């Protein structure tokens, strides 16, 4: 039997066979919307599912399929589907798993637009949700309702870096017959593979680390069951239609080849910046999973290979001081999104999580003084110099508080 390739090899080779693509070393871009059938009977057989082969790019595309196969492999799943955005992947799996009257149990924090989507589902279809901390089985079990069907979590949570105990989630899900979905965007498959912990589905905003170059908006859903993934392809994905374009898949295939190299550098830089921030008076709290000050560091080390490239921290003062700090930066760009080569900083309360009502934001732990740094691939000394000069600039303002 052929040995399964390791991560670093799979991100470069899995799912691509050059001999059936004119020996092209890199995956060709099949920029086509449709495919011609040899004859009418072939078209009929393909539509009837009696014969494999391409039909129409909303139902599958050879370039997109290479990405899907590669993603399934590196997340340890049995199948994957690529979508036009992370939110298209989130909405597809929630539509697949729920019907009117069901309840979704979520981690205490979730990305702002996921919260927005769940609010729409509640208002329009009576699919309710609740957000809770997920430290142990008892805590999760207590929050279940008779109509709970899905446990939907992020870990680490955007932007508070709180963790969900994946083993506890799985134990409760097993006991009560619930489906588990994990948004693994913050870790990337290089640091954490939730299917190994029993998750049914893993999803990514491919816009972030998977692509890594800030030039694609995309999403990927990976599932533990190949048949169910094929069912989703031919139902929710086909009929809601939120597919990924072949060109975006092509860019993602290129970006993904360096995921492991990029992640290690993001993390090397992040670890040095955490250390630097620890010496800063204006920083009240640092939120980084592998930092000794993180209340769940032990859990982080059980679930994640390293701490990741994102650091959130609370500054002295409130919204005004946080905005002043962002404005004082020069090399570091003020931008939402994450996982790019460029270091990005944003203010969750007024940006990524602005759609979440203030009282809900407070429950999630998102204060007005919280900022989120996506550490890039620049020279770390340059990044620390930019942070240091920004701290120096706001120092006089802070002394006035
Ligand atoms: C952000 N996040 O800056 P797309 N799941 C997680 C995410 O962080 C995101 C998505 C899903 C950010 C985007 S805010 C307008 C910019 C954990 C996106 C959604 O649909 O590909 O953006 O993924 O935190």
Short mmCIF file of C-alpha atoms in Angstrom, two decimals, residues 64-369:
data_model
loop_
_atom_site.label_atom_id
_atom_site.label_comp_id
_atom_site.label_asym_id
_atom_site.label_seq_id
_atom_site.Cartn_x
_atom_site.Cartn_y
_atom_site.Cartn_z
CA UNK A 64 -11.32 23.42 -7.70
CA UNK A 65 -11.32 19.63 -7.16
CA UNK A 66 -7.53 19.57 -6.70
CA UNK A 67 -7.88 22.11 -3.89
CA UNK A 68 -10.75 20.15 -2.35
CA UNK A 69 -8.83 16.88 -2.37
CA UNK A 70 -5.78 18.55 -0.87
CA UNK A 71 -7.81 20.18 1.90
CA UNK A 72 -9.57 16.91 2.77
CA UNK A 73 -6.16 15.25 3.11
CA UNK A 74 -4.51 17.88 5.32
CA UNK A 75 -7.52 18.14 7.66
CA UNK A 76 -7.84 14.36 7.92
CA UNK A 77 -11.31 14.38 6.33
CA UNK A 78 -12.97 12.16 3.73
CA UNK A 79 -14.13 14.96 1.44
CA UNK A 80 -14.07 18.73 1.01
CA UNK A 81 -16.03 21.44 -0.80
CA UNK A 82 -14.74 24.86 -1.79
CA UNK A 83 -16.96 27.95 -1.47
CA UNK A 84 -16.89 31.56 -2.62
CA UNK A 85 -16.22 32.80 0.93
CA UNK A 86 -15.83 31.51 4.46
CA UNK A 87 -19.38 32.71 5.15
CA UNK A 88 -20.69 30.66 2.20
CA UNK A 89 -19.14 27.58 3.86
CA UNK A 90 -20.62 28.52 7.26
CA UNK A 91 -24.10 29.08 5.81
CA UNK A 92 -23.98 25.89 3.71
CA UNK A 93 -23.20 23.63 6.66
CA UNK A 94 -25.76 25.29 8.94
CA UNK A 95 -28.45 24.99 6.26
CA UNK A 96 -27.47 21.34 5.74
CA UNK A 97 -27.64 20.46 9.43
CA UNK A 98 -30.68 22.38 10.66
CA UNK A 99 -34.38 22.82 10.05
CA UNK A 100 -36.96 25.23 11.51
CA UNK A 101 -37.25 24.85 15.28
CA UNK A 102 -33.76 23.44 15.87
CA UNK A 103 -31.21 24.91 18.26
CA UNK A 104 -27.49 25.46 17.64
CA UNK A 105 -25.18 25.53 20.65
CA UNK A 106 -22.21 27.82 19.99
CA UNK A 107 -18.94 28.66 21.66
CA UNK A 108 -19.07 31.81 23.78
CA UNK A 109 -17.62 33.83 20.91
CA UNK A 110 -18.03 33.52 17.17
CA UNK A 111 -17.01 35.66 14.21
CA UNK A 112 -19.29 38.72 13.79
CA UNK A 113 -20.89 37.65 10.50
CA UNK A 114 -21.50 34.11 11.81
CA UNK A 115 -23.36 35.78 14.67
CA UNK A 116 -25.23 37.84 12.05
CA UNK A 117 -26.14 34.71 10.08
CA UNK A 118 -27.44 32.93 13.21
CA UNK A 119 -29.54 35.99 14.01
CA UNK A 120 -31.11 35.88 10.54
CA UNK A 121 -31.79 32.14 10.90
CA UNK A 122 -33.48 32.76 14.24
CA UNK A 123 -35.61 35.63 12.98
CA UNK A 124 -36.67 34.04 9.69
CA UNK A 125 -36.74 30.31 10.41
CA UNK A 126 -36.98 29.95 14.20
CA UNK A 127 -33.59 28.21 14.36
CA UNK A 128 -32.34 29.40 17.75
CA UNK A 129 -28.83 29.55 19.14
CA UNK A 130 -27.03 30.17 22.40
CA UNK A 131 -23.44 31.01 23.17
CA UNK A 132 -21.62 29.41 26.12
CA UNK A 133 -18.14 28.72 27.44
CA UNK A 134 -17.09 25.14 26.67
CA UNK A 135 -14.52 24.19 29.26
CA UNK A 136 -15.88 20.80 30.31
CA UNK A 137 -18.64 18.27 29.55
CA UNK A 138 -20.87 19.36 32.40
CA UNK A 139 -20.91 22.96 31.25
CA UNK A 140 -21.83 21.93 27.70
CA UNK A 141 -24.42 19.37 28.75
CA UNK A 142 -26.20 21.87 30.99
CA UNK A 143 -26.72 24.18 28.01
CA UNK A 144 -28.34 21.54 25.78
CA UNK A 145 -32.02 21.85 24.90
CA UNK A 146 -34.28 19.09 23.62
CA UNK A 147 -34.12 20.72 20.17
CA UNK A 148 -30.31 21.10 20.08
CA UNK A 149 -28.95 19.48 16.90
CA UNK A 150 -25.56 21.07 16.31
CA UNK A 151 -22.58 22.22 18.34
CA UNK A 152 -20.83 24.99 16.39
CA UNK A 153 -17.52 26.29 17.70
CA UNK A 154 -14.47 28.36 16.94
CA UNK A 155 -11.25 27.55 18.78
CA UNK A 156 -9.32 29.74 19.36
CA UNK A 157 -12.26 32.13 19.25
CA UNK A 158 -12.06 35.27 17.11
CA UNK A 159 -10.82 37.66 18.61
CA UNK A 160 -10.67 36.70 22.31
CA UNK A 161 -8.44 33.65 21.80
CA UNK A 162 -10.56 31.69 24.28
CA UNK A 163 -10.42 27.94 23.64
CA UNK A 164 -13.12 25.30 23.39
CA UNK A 165 -12.36 21.88 24.85
CA UNK A 166 -12.77 19.74 21.73
CA UNK A 167 -12.68 16.41 23.59
CA UNK A 168 -15.46 17.55 25.92
CA UNK A 169 -17.54 18.72 22.94
CA UNK A 170 -17.09 15.37 21.26
CA UNK A 171 -18.04 13.40 24.39
CA UNK A 172 -21.30 15.36 24.76
CA UNK A 173 -22.05 15.15 21.04
CA UNK A 174 -21.57 11.36 21.07
CA UNK A 175 -23.80 10.92 24.08
CA UNK A 176 -26.62 13.04 22.65
CA UNK A 177 -26.31 12.32 18.93
CA UNK A 178 -25.32 15.88 17.95
CA UNK A 179 -23.30 17.03 14.97
CA UNK A 180 -20.11 19.03 15.58
CA UNK A 181 -18.80 21.82 13.35
CA UNK A 182 -15.45 23.50 14.08
CA UNK A 183 -14.33 26.74 12.44
CA UNK A 184 -10.56 26.14 12.27
CA UNK A 185 -9.65 29.40 10.54
CA UNK A 186 -7.43 30.75 13.33
CA UNK A 187 -5.28 27.61 13.63
CA UNK A 188 -5.13 26.46 10.01
CA UNK A 189 -4.78 22.70 9.44
CA UNK A 190 -1.08 23.00 10.28
CA UNK A 191 -1.77 23.61 13.97
CA UNK A 192 -4.99 21.77 14.74
CA UNK A 193 -7.11 19.05 13.12
CA UNK A 194 -10.55 18.91 14.79
CA UNK A 195 -11.62 15.75 12.91
CA UNK A 196 -8.95 13.92 14.95
CA UNK A 197 -10.92 15.05 18.03
CA UNK A 198 -14.16 13.68 16.59
CA UNK A 199 -15.62 16.71 14.77
CA UNK A 200 -17.98 15.91 11.89
CA UNK A 201 -17.12 19.05 9.93
CA UNK A 202 -14.28 21.54 9.84
CA UNK A 203 -14.44 24.80 7.97
CA UNK A 204 -12.08 27.58 7.04
CA UNK A 205 -12.20 31.09 5.79
CA UNK A 206 -9.67 30.27 3.04
CA UNK A 207 -9.23 34.04 2.72
CA UNK A 208 -6.84 33.82 5.68
CA UNK A 209 -3.86 31.50 6.34
CA UNK A 210 -4.74 28.93 3.66
CA UNK A 211 -4.21 31.50 0.92
CA UNK A 212 -1.89 33.75 2.89
CA UNK A 213 -1.45 36.46 0.29
CA UNK A 214 -4.52 38.66 0.79
CA UNK A 215 -5.80 38.28 -2.76
CA UNK A 216 -8.63 35.74 -2.46
CA UNK A 217 -11.94 35.55 -0.62
CA UNK A 218 -12.87 31.88 -0.24
CA UNK A 219 -14.05 29.14 2.08
CA UNK A 220 -13.59 25.39 2.48
CA UNK A 221 -15.73 22.83 4.27
CA UNK A 222 -14.19 19.46 5.13
CA UNK A 223 -16.23 16.49 6.31
CA UNK A 224 -15.47 13.17 7.97
CA UNK A 225 -17.99 11.30 5.78
CA UNK A 226 -17.43 11.22 2.00
CA UNK A 227 -21.03 10.32 1.16
CA UNK A 228 -22.43 13.18 3.21
CA UNK A 229 -20.01 15.61 1.52
CA UNK A 230 -21.19 14.40 -1.88
CA UNK A 231 -24.77 14.91 -0.72
CA UNK A 232 -23.96 18.51 0.32
CA UNK A 233 -22.27 19.09 -3.06
CA UNK A 234 -25.40 17.99 -4.91
CA UNK A 235 -27.89 19.77 -2.64
CA UNK A 236 -26.99 22.84 -0.59
CA UNK A 237 -23.83 23.75 -2.50
CA UNK A 238 -25.37 23.22 -5.94
CA UNK A 239 -28.71 24.86 -5.19
CA UNK A 240 -27.59 27.77 -2.97
CA UNK A 241 -24.69 28.09 -5.39
CA UNK A 242 -21.96 29.68 -3.26
CA UNK A 243 -19.10 28.01 -5.14
CA UNK A 244 -15.46 29.05 -5.46
CA UNK A 245 -14.21 30.33 -8.82
CA UNK A 246 -11.52 28.27 -10.61
CA UNK A 247 -9.11 31.21 -10.52
CA UNK A 248 -9.48 31.61 -6.75
CA UNK A 249 -8.91 27.85 -6.36
CA UNK A 250 -5.78 28.18 -8.52
CA UNK A 251 -4.43 31.00 -6.33
CA UNK A 252 -5.26 28.98 -3.23
CA UNK A 253 -3.44 25.92 -4.55
CA UNK A 254 -0.39 28.15 -5.02
CA UNK A 255 -0.71 29.77 -1.60
CA UNK A 256 -1.32 26.49 0.21
CA UNK A 257 2.03 25.05 -0.96
CA UNK A 258 3.87 27.26 1.55
CA UNK A 259 1.36 27.04 4.42
CA UNK A 260 3.74 25.19 6.77
CA UNK A 261 6.67 27.53 6.05
CA UNK A 262 4.53 30.64 6.47
CA UNK A 263 2.85 29.43 9.65
CA UNK A 264 6.15 28.71 11.37
CA UNK A 265 7.40 32.21 10.56
CA UNK A 266 4.11 33.86 11.61
CA UNK A 267 4.42 32.03 14.94
CA UNK A 268 8.15 32.74 15.45
CA UNK A 269 7.34 36.43 14.99
CA UNK A 270 4.22 36.26 17.19
CA UNK A 271 6.11 34.63 20.07
CA UNK A 272 8.70 37.43 20.03
CA UNK A 273 5.96 40.07 19.92
CA UNK A 274 4.14 38.48 22.88
CA UNK A 275 7.37 38.75 24.85
CA UNK A 276 7.77 42.36 23.76
CA UNK A 277 4.19 43.23 24.75
CA UNK A 278 4.73 41.71 28.19
CA UNK A 279 7.18 44.54 28.87
CA UNK A 280 4.78 47.29 27.78
CA UNK A 281 3.08 49.29 30.50
CA UNK A 282 0.21 50.38 28.28
CA UNK A 283 -0.81 46.72 27.70
CA UNK A 284 -3.20 45.46 30.35
CA UNK A 285 -3.82 41.93 29.12
CA UNK A 286 -2.34 39.69 26.45
CA UNK A 287 -4.44 36.93 24.88
CA UNK A 288 -2.25 34.31 23.21
CA UNK A 289 -2.90 30.55 23.61
CA UNK A 290 0.68 29.48 24.31
CA UNK A 291 1.39 32.37 26.70
CA UNK A 292 1.84 31.28 30.31
CA UNK A 293 -0.66 34.00 31.29
CA UNK A 294 -3.43 32.40 29.18
CA UNK A 295 -5.85 30.57 31.52
CA UNK A 296 -6.16 27.68 29.05
CA UNK A 297 -2.53 27.19 28.06
CA UNK A 298 -2.56 23.52 29.07
CA UNK A 299 -5.61 22.86 26.86
CA UNK A 300 -4.01 24.85 24.02
CA UNK A 301 -0.98 22.57 24.18
CA UNK A 302 -3.20 19.48 24.02
CA UNK A 303 -5.12 20.68 20.97
CA UNK A 304 -2.73 22.88 19.02
CA UNK A 305 0.81 22.25 17.79
CA UNK A 306 1.85 25.90 18.35
CA UNK A 307 0.13 29.10 19.46
CA UNK A 308 -0.60 30.66 16.06
CA UNK A 309 0.00 34.03 14.49
CA UNK A 310 -2.74 36.07 16.17
CA UNK A 311 -2.35 38.08 19.34
CA UNK A 312 -5.13 40.08 20.96
CA UNK A 313 -4.37 42.56 23.71
CA UNK A 314 -6.14 45.09 25.86
CA UNK A 315 -4.74 48.57 26.10
CA UNK A 316 -4.92 51.01 28.95
CA UNK A 317 -7.95 53.26 28.35
CA UNK A 318 -10.96 52.68 26.10
CA UNK A 319 -12.03 52.98 22.49
CA UNK A 320 -10.39 56.39 21.96
CA UNK A 321 -7.00 55.16 23.20
CA UNK A 322 -7.26 51.97 21.13
CA UNK A 323 -8.00 54.01 18.01
CA UNK A 324 -5.14 56.38 18.78
CA UNK A 325 -2.81 53.42 19.07
CA UNK A 326 -3.91 52.05 15.68
CA UNK A 327 -3.49 55.49 14.11
CA UNK A 328 0.03 55.80 15.54
CA UNK A 329 1.24 52.68 13.69
CA UNK A 330 2.99 53.05 10.40
CA UNK A 331 4.38 49.76 9.02
CA UNK A 332 1.54 47.75 10.57
CA UNK A 333 -1.62 48.26 8.53
CA UNK A 334 -5.06 48.97 9.97
CA UNK A 335 -7.16 46.27 8.29
CA UNK A 336 -9.54 43.44 9.04
CA UNK A 337 -8.77 39.92 7.81
CA UNK A 338 -5.72 37.96 8.95
CA UNK A 339 -3.09 35.47 7.93
CA UNK A 340 -1.49 37.64 5.28
CA UNK A 341 2.21 38.39 4.75
CA UNK A 342 1.49 41.94 5.94
CA UNK A 343 0.97 42.52 9.66
CA UNK A 344 -2.59 43.76 10.23
CA UNK A 345 -4.26 45.30 13.25
CA UNK A 346 -7.95 45.90 13.86
CA UNK A 347 -10.36 47.01 16.58
CA UNK A 348 -12.96 44.19 16.95
CA UNK A 349 -15.59 46.26 18.80
CA UNK A 350 -15.91 48.68 15.87
CA UNK A 351 -14.83 46.39 13.01
CA UNK A 352 -15.08 42.56 12.83
CA UNK A 353 -17.59 42.34 15.70
CA UNK A 354 -19.40 45.67 15.24
CA UNK A 355 -22.57 43.81 14.20
CA UNK A 356 -22.71 42.07 17.57
CA UNK A 357 -24.81 44.14 20.05
CA UNK A 358 -22.69 45.71 22.86
CA UNK A 359 -24.20 43.50 25.61
CA UNK A 360 -23.41 40.35 23.59
CA UNK A 361 -19.90 41.64 22.86
CA UNK A 362 -19.37 42.09 26.58
CA UNK A 363 -20.45 38.48 27.23
CA UNK A 364 -17.99 37.35 24.55
CA UNK A 365 -15.22 39.30 26.31
CA UNK A 366 -14.72 41.89 23.58
CA UNK A 367 -14.06 45.18 25.30
CA UNK A 368 -13.56 48.57 23.63
CA UNK A 369 -9.89 48.46 24.61
#
